GROMACS .gro file of C-alpha atoms in nm:
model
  347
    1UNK     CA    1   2.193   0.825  -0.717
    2UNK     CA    2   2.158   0.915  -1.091
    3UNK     CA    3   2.466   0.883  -1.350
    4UNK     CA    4   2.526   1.245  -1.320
    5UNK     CA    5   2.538   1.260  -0.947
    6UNK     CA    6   2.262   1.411  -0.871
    7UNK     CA    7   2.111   1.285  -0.544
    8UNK     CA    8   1.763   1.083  -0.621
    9UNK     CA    9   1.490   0.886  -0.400
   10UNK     CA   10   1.223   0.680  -0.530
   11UNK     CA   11   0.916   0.716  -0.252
   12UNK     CA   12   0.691   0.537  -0.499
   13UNK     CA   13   0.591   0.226  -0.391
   14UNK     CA   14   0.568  -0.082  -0.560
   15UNK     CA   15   0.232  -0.267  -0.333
   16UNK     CA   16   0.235  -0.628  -0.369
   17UNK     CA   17  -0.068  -0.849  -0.210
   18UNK     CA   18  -0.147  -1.231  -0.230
   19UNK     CA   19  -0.442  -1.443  -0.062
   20UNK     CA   20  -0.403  -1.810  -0.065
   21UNK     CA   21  -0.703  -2.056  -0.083
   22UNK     CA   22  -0.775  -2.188   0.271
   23UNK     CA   23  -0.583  -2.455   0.343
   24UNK     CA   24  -0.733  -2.810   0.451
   25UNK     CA   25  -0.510  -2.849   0.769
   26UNK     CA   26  -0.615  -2.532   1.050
   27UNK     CA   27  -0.241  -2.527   1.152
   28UNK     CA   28  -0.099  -2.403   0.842
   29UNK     CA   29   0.010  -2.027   0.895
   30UNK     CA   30   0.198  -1.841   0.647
   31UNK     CA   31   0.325  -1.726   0.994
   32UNK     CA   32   0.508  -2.011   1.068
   33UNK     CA   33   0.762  -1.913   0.792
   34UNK     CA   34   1.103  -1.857   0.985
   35UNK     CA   35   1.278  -1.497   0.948
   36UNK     CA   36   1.538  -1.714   0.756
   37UNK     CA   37   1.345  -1.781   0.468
   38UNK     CA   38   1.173  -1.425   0.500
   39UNK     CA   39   1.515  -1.283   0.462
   40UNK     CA   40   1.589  -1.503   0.188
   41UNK     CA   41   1.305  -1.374  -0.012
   42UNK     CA   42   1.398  -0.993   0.055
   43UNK     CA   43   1.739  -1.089  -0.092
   44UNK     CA   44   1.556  -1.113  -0.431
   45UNK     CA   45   1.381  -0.784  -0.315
   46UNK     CA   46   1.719  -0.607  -0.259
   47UNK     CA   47   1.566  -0.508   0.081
   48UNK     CA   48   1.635  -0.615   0.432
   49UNK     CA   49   1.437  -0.626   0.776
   50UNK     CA   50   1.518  -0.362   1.007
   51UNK     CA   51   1.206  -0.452   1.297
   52UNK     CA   52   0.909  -0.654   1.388
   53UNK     CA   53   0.620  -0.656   1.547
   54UNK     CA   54   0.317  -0.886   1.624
   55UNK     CA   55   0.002  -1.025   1.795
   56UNK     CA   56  -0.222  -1.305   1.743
   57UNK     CA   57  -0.344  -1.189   1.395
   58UNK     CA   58  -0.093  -1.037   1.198
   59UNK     CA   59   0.330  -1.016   1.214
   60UNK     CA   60   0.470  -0.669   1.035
   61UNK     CA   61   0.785  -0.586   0.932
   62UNK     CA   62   0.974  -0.252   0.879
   63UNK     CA   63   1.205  -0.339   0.575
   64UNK     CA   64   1.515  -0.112   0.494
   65UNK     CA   65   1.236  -0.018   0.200
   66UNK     CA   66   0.932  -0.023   0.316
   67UNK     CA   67   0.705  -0.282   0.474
   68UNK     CA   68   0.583  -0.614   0.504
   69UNK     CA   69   0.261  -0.798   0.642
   70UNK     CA   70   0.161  -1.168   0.698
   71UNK     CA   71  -0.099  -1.268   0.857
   72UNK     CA   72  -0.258  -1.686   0.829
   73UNK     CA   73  -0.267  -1.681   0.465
   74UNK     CA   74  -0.247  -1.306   0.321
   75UNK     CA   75   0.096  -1.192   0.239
   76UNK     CA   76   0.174  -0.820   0.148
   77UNK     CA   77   0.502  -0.640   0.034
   78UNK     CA   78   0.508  -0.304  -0.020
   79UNK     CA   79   0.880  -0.139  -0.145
   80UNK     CA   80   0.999   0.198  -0.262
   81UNK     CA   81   1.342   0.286  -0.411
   82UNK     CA   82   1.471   0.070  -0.669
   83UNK     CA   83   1.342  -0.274  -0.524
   84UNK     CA   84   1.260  -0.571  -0.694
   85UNK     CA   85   0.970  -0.701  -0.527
   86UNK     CA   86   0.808  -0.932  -0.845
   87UNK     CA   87   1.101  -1.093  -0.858
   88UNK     CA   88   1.059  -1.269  -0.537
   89UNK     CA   89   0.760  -1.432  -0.610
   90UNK     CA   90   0.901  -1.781  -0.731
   91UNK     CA   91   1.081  -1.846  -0.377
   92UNK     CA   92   0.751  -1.690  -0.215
   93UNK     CA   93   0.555  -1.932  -0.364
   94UNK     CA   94   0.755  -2.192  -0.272
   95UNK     CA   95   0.782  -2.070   0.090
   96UNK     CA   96   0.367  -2.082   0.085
   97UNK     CA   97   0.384  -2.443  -0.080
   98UNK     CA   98   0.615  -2.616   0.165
   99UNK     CA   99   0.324  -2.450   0.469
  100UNK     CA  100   0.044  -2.561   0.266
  101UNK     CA  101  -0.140  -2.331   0.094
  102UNK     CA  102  -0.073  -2.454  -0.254
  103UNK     CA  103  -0.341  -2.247  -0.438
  104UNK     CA  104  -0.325  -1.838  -0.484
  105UNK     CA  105  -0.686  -1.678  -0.446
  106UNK     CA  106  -0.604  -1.378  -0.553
  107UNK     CA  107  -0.323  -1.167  -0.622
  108UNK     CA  108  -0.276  -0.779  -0.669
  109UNK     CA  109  -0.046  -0.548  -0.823
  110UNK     CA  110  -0.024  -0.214  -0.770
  111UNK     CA  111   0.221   0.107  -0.811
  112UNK     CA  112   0.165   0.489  -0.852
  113UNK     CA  113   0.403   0.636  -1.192
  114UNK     CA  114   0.711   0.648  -1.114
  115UNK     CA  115   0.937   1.004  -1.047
  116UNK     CA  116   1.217   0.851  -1.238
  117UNK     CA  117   1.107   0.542  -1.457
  118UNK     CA  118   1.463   0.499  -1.581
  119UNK     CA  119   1.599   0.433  -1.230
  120UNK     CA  120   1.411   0.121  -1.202
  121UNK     CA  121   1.577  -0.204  -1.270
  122UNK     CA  122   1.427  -0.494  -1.484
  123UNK     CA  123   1.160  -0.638  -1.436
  124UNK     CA  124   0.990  -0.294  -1.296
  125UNK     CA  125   1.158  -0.083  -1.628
  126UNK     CA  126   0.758   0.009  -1.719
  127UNK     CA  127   0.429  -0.128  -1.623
  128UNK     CA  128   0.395  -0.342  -1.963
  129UNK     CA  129   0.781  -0.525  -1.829
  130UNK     CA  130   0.582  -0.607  -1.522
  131UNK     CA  131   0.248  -0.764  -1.656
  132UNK     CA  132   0.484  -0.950  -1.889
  133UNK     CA  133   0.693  -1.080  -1.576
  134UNK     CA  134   0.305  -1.131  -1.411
  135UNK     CA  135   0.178  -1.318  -1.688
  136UNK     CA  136   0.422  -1.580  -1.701
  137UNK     CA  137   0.276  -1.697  -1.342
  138UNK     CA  138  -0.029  -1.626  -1.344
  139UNK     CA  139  -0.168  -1.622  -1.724
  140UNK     CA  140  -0.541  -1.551  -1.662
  141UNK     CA  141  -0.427  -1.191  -1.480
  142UNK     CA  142  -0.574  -0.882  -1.585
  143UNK     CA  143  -0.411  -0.483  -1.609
  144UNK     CA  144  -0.542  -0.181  -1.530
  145UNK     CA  145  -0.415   0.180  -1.563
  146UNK     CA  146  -0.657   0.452  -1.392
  147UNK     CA  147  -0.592   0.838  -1.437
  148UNK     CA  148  -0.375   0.976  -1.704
  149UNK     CA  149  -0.135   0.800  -1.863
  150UNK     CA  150   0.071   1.118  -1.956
  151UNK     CA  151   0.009   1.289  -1.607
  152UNK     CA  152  -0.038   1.111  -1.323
  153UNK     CA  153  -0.169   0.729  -1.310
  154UNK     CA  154  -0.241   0.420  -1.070
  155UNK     CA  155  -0.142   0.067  -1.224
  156UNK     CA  156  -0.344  -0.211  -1.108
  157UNK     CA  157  -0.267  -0.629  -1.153
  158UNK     CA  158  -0.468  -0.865  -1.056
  159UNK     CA  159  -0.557  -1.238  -1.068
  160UNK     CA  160  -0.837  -1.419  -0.923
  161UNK     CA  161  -0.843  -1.801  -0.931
  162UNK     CA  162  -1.201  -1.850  -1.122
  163UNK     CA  163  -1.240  -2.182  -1.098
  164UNK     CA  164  -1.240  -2.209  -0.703
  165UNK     CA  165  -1.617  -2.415  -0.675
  166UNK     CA  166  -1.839  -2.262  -0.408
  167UNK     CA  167  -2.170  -2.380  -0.282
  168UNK     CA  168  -2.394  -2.150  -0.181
  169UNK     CA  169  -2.405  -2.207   0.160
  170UNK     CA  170  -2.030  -2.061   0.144
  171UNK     CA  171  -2.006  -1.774  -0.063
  172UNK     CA  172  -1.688  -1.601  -0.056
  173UNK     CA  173  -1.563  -1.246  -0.162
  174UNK     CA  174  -1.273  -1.113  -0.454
  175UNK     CA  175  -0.980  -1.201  -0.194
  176UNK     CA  176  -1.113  -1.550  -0.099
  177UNK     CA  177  -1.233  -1.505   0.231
  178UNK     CA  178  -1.590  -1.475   0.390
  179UNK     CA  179  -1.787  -1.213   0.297
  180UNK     CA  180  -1.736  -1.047   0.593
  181UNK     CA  181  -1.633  -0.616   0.539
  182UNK     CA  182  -1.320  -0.602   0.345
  183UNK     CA  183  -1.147  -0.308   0.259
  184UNK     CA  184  -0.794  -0.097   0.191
  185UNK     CA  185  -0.729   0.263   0.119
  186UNK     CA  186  -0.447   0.443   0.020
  187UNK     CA  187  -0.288   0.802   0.035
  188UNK     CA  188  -0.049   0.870  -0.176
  189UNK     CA  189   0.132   1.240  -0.156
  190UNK     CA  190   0.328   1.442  -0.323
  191UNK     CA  191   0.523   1.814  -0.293
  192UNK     CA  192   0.459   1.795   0.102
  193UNK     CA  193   0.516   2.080   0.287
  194UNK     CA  194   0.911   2.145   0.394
  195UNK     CA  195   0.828   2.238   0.763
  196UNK     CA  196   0.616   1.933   0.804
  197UNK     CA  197   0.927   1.712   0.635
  198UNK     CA  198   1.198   1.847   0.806
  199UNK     CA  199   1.058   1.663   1.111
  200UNK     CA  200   1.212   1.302   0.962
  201UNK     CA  201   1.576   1.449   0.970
  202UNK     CA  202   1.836   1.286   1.205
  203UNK     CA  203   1.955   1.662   1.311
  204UNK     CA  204   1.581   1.686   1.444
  205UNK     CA  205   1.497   1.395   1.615
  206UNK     CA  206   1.742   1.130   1.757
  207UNK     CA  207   1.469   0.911   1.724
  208UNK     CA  208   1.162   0.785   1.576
  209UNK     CA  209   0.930   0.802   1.834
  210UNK     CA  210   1.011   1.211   1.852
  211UNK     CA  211   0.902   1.247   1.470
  212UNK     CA  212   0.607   0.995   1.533
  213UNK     CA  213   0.470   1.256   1.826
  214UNK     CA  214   0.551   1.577   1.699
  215UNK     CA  215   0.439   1.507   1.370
  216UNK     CA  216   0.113   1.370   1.501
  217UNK     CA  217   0.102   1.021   1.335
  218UNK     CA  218   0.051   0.833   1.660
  219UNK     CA  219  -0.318   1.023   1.706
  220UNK     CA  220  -0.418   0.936   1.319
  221UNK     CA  221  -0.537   0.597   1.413
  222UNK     CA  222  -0.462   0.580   1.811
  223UNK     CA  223  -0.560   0.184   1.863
  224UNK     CA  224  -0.281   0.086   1.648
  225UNK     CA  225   0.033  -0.050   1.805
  226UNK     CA  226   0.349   0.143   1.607
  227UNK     CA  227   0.692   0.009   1.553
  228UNK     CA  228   0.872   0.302   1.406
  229UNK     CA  229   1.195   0.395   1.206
  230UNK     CA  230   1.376   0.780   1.170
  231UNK     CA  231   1.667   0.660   0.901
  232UNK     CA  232   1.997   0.868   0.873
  233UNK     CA  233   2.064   1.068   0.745
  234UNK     CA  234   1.629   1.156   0.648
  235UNK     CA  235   1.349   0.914   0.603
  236UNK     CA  236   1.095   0.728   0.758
  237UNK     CA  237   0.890   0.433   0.822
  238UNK     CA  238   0.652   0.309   1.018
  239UNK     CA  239   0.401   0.012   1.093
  240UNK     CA  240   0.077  -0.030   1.311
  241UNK     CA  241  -0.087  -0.270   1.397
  242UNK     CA  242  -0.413  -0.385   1.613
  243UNK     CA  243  -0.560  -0.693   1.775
  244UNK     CA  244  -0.821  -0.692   1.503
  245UNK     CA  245  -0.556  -0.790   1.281
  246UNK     CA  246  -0.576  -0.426   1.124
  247UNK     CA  247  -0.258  -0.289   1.000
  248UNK     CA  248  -0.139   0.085   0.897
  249UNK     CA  249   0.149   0.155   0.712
  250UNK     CA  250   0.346   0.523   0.633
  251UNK     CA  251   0.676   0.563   0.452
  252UNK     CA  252   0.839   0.922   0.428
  253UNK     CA  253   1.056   1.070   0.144
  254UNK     CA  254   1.112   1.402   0.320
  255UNK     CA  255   1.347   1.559   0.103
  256UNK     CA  256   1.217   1.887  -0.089
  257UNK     CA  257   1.343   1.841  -0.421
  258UNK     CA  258   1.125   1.435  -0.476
  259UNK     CA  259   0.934   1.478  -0.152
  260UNK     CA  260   0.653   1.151  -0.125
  261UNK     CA  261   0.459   1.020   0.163
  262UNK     CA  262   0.220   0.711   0.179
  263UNK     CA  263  -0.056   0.619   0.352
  264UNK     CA  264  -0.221   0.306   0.387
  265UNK     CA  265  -0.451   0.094   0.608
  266UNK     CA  266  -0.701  -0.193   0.607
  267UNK     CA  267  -0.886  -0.059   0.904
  268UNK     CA  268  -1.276  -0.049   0.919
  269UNK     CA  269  -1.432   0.275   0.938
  270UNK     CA  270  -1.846   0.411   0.847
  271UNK     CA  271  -1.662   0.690   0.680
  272UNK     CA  272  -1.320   0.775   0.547
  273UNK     CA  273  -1.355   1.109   0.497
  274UNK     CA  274  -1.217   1.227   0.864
  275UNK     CA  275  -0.925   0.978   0.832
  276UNK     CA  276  -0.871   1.136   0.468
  277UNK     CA  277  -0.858   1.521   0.621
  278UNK     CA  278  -0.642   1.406   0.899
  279UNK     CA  279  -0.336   1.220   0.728
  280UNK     CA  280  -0.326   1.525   0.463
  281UNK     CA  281  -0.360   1.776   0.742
  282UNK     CA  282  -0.056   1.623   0.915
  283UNK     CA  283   0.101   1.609   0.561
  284UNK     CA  284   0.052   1.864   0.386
  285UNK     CA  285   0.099   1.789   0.070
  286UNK     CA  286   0.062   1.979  -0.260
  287UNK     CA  287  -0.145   1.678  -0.438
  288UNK     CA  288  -0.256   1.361  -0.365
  289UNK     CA  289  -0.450   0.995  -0.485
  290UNK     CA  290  -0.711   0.807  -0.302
  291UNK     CA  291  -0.715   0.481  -0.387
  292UNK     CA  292  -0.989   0.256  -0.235
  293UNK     CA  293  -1.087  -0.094  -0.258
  294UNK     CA  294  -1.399  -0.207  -0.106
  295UNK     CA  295  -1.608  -0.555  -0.105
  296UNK     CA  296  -2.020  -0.460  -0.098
  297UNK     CA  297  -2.055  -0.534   0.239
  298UNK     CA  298  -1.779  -0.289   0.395
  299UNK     CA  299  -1.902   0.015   0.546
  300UNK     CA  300  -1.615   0.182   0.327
  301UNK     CA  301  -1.843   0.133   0.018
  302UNK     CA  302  -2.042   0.461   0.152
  303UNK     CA  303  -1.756   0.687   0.150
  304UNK     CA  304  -1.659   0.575  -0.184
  305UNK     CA  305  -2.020   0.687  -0.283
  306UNK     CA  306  -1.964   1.029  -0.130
  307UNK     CA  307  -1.590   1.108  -0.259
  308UNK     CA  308  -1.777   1.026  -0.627
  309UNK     CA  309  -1.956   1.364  -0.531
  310UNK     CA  310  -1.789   1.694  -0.631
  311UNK     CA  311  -1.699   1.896  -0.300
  312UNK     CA  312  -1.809   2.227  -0.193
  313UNK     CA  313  -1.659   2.551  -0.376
  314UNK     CA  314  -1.540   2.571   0.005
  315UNK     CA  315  -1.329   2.283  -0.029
  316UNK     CA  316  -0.945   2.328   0.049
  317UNK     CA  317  -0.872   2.029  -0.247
  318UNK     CA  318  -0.967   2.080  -0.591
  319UNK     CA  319  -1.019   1.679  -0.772
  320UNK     CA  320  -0.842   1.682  -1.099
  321UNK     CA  321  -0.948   1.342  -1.213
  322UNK     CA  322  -1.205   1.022  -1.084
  323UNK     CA  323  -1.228   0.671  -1.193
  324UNK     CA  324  -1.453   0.384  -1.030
  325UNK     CA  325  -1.428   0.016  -1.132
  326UNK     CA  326  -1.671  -0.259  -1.045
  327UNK     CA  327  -1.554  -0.599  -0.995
  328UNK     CA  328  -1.718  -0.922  -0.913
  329UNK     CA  329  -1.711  -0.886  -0.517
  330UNK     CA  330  -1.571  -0.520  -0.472
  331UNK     CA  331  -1.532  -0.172  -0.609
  332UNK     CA  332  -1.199   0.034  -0.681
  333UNK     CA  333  -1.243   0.429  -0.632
  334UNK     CA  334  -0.945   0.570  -0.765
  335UNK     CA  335  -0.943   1.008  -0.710
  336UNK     CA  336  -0.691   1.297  -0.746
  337UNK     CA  337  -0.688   1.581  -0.545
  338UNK     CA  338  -0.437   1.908  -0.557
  339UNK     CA  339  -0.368   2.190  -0.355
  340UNK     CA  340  -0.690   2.532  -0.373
  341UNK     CA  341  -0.536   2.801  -0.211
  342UNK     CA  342  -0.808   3.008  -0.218
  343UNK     CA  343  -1.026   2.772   0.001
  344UNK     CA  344  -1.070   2.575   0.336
  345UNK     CA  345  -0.861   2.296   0.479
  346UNK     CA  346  -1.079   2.029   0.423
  347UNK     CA  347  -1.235   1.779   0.187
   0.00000   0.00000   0.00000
């Protein structure tokens, strides 16, 4: 809610993702971290835990904001509204200390602009607050900003513990792990369609599951096991996950006025470009950014080739702006699509 009354959401996320070196003893699992001490770090989020799910690879949590995702020794928070998620990270360390894993591999940092910058509290009050907050933990991180500045833009933080000594018999990738495919994309929307949003009211659905089927979420990645939430009196969230240890992740702002949807998912596909049509064809949104990270070894690094290429004149989606970055182990594709009425439905 703003000063003057006026009724305001913040569906921008604030993505937050740490790898810690392997630890020496095989039974150390961030896992093993009771929900105690996970609520305890929320606290400092301003966010609580509404669900959970697991398997044998990964535990996810739907948060009153958002989402969160452990799995042995990767930890990710993801938080919309006016959440504080950086300012957890002393008491998350800690946590990840007291199980062993003593060491961060790498850490990243990453937010779309904000709707309503001024809404934010301290330390998330701009992007140069946060890398100052970053900084003082980690003082070899780096900052990123890709698209405009003045328009829209991506912020990216990251750290990467450089002087981690590998022999060559055991190389390892940008998040500290065998080079084995890595990869996450996101989809991040904006001005959705009001037919499509009115779907995650309470007056619609009693439910989650209703607004997961009618809206057609459970079909965008069917393997995935969802744990859903409709909140009252609009909103939702939900989280999948599979036995591979693959996760998906989508968190609704439905109302017209700051409508926002997000899209992510770790899961490893030979091309994103189906999965890309399908999430903004249930969607429908006036604009949206791609972001993808991929190691050189993920399959994903193809697509990223191919959304580099300009689309047909046919195209439903004209891109507005494109940005590639090449670090050590992977590649960041960062691209900005909005709304052609004049052409097809599809990338």
């Amino acid at each position: 809610m703003l000063e003057n009354g006026e009724h305001f959401f913040e569906g921008v996320e604030k993505l937050l993702e740490i790898w810690f070196e392997e630890s020496s003893n095989s039974e150390n699992d961030l896992r093993n971290i009771s929900r105690s001490d996970w609520e305890n770090v929320l606290s400092n989020v301003n966010c609580e835990i509404i669900s959970t799910s697991k398997n044998d690879a990964i535990d996810a949590f739907v948060l009153s904001e958002s989402s969160m995702f452990v799995s042995k020794r990767r930890w990710i928070l993801k938080t919309c509204g006016t959440t504080t998620p950086l300012k957890c990270l002393s008491l998350l360390l800690k946590l990840a200390e007291d199980n062993g894993f003593e060491v961060v591999a790498d850490l990243f940092y990453s937010r779309k602009n904000f709707t309503r910058p001024e809404a934010q509290i301290t330390p998330h009050q701009g992007f140069t607050e946060e890398v100052t907050y970053l900084d003082s933990i980690f003082p070899n991180g780096r900052s990123y900003c890709l698209g405009s500045m003045n328009l829209e833009c991506w912020y990216l933080y990251t750290f990467s513990r450089s002087d981690i000594k590998i022999s060559p018999q055991h190389i390892t990738d940008e998040k500290g792990i065998d080079s084995d495919p890595d990869q996450t994309i996101e989809i991040l929307m904006q001005d959705l369609d009001p037919e499509t949003m009115s779907i995650f009211y309470k007056n619609k659905f009693d439910n989650a599951n209703g607004a997961t089927v009618k809206s057609g979420i459970d079909t965008i990645l069917p393997s995935m096991h969802i744990d859903d939430f409709l909140f009252d009196p609009c909103g939702y969230s939900m989280n999948g996950i599979n036995n591979k240890g693959e996760y998906m992740t989508i968190h609704i702002t439905p109302e017209n006025q700051f409508s926002y949807v997000s899209f992510e998912t770790n899961v490893a596909l030979s091309n994103y470009r189906k999965l890309i049509n399908q999430v903004i064809n249930t969607f429908k949104p006036g604009k949206f950014i791609v972001t993808i990270f991929a190691n050189k070894c993920s399959l994903a690094y193809e697509t990223m080739k191919e959304l580099e290429v300009e689309y047909s004149k046919g195209s439903h989606w004209k891109r507005t702006d494109m940005q590639c970055c090449n670090f050590p182990s992977y590649n960041l594709l960062f691209a900005q699509y909005s709304f052609n009425e004049k052409n097809g439905d599809n990338l």
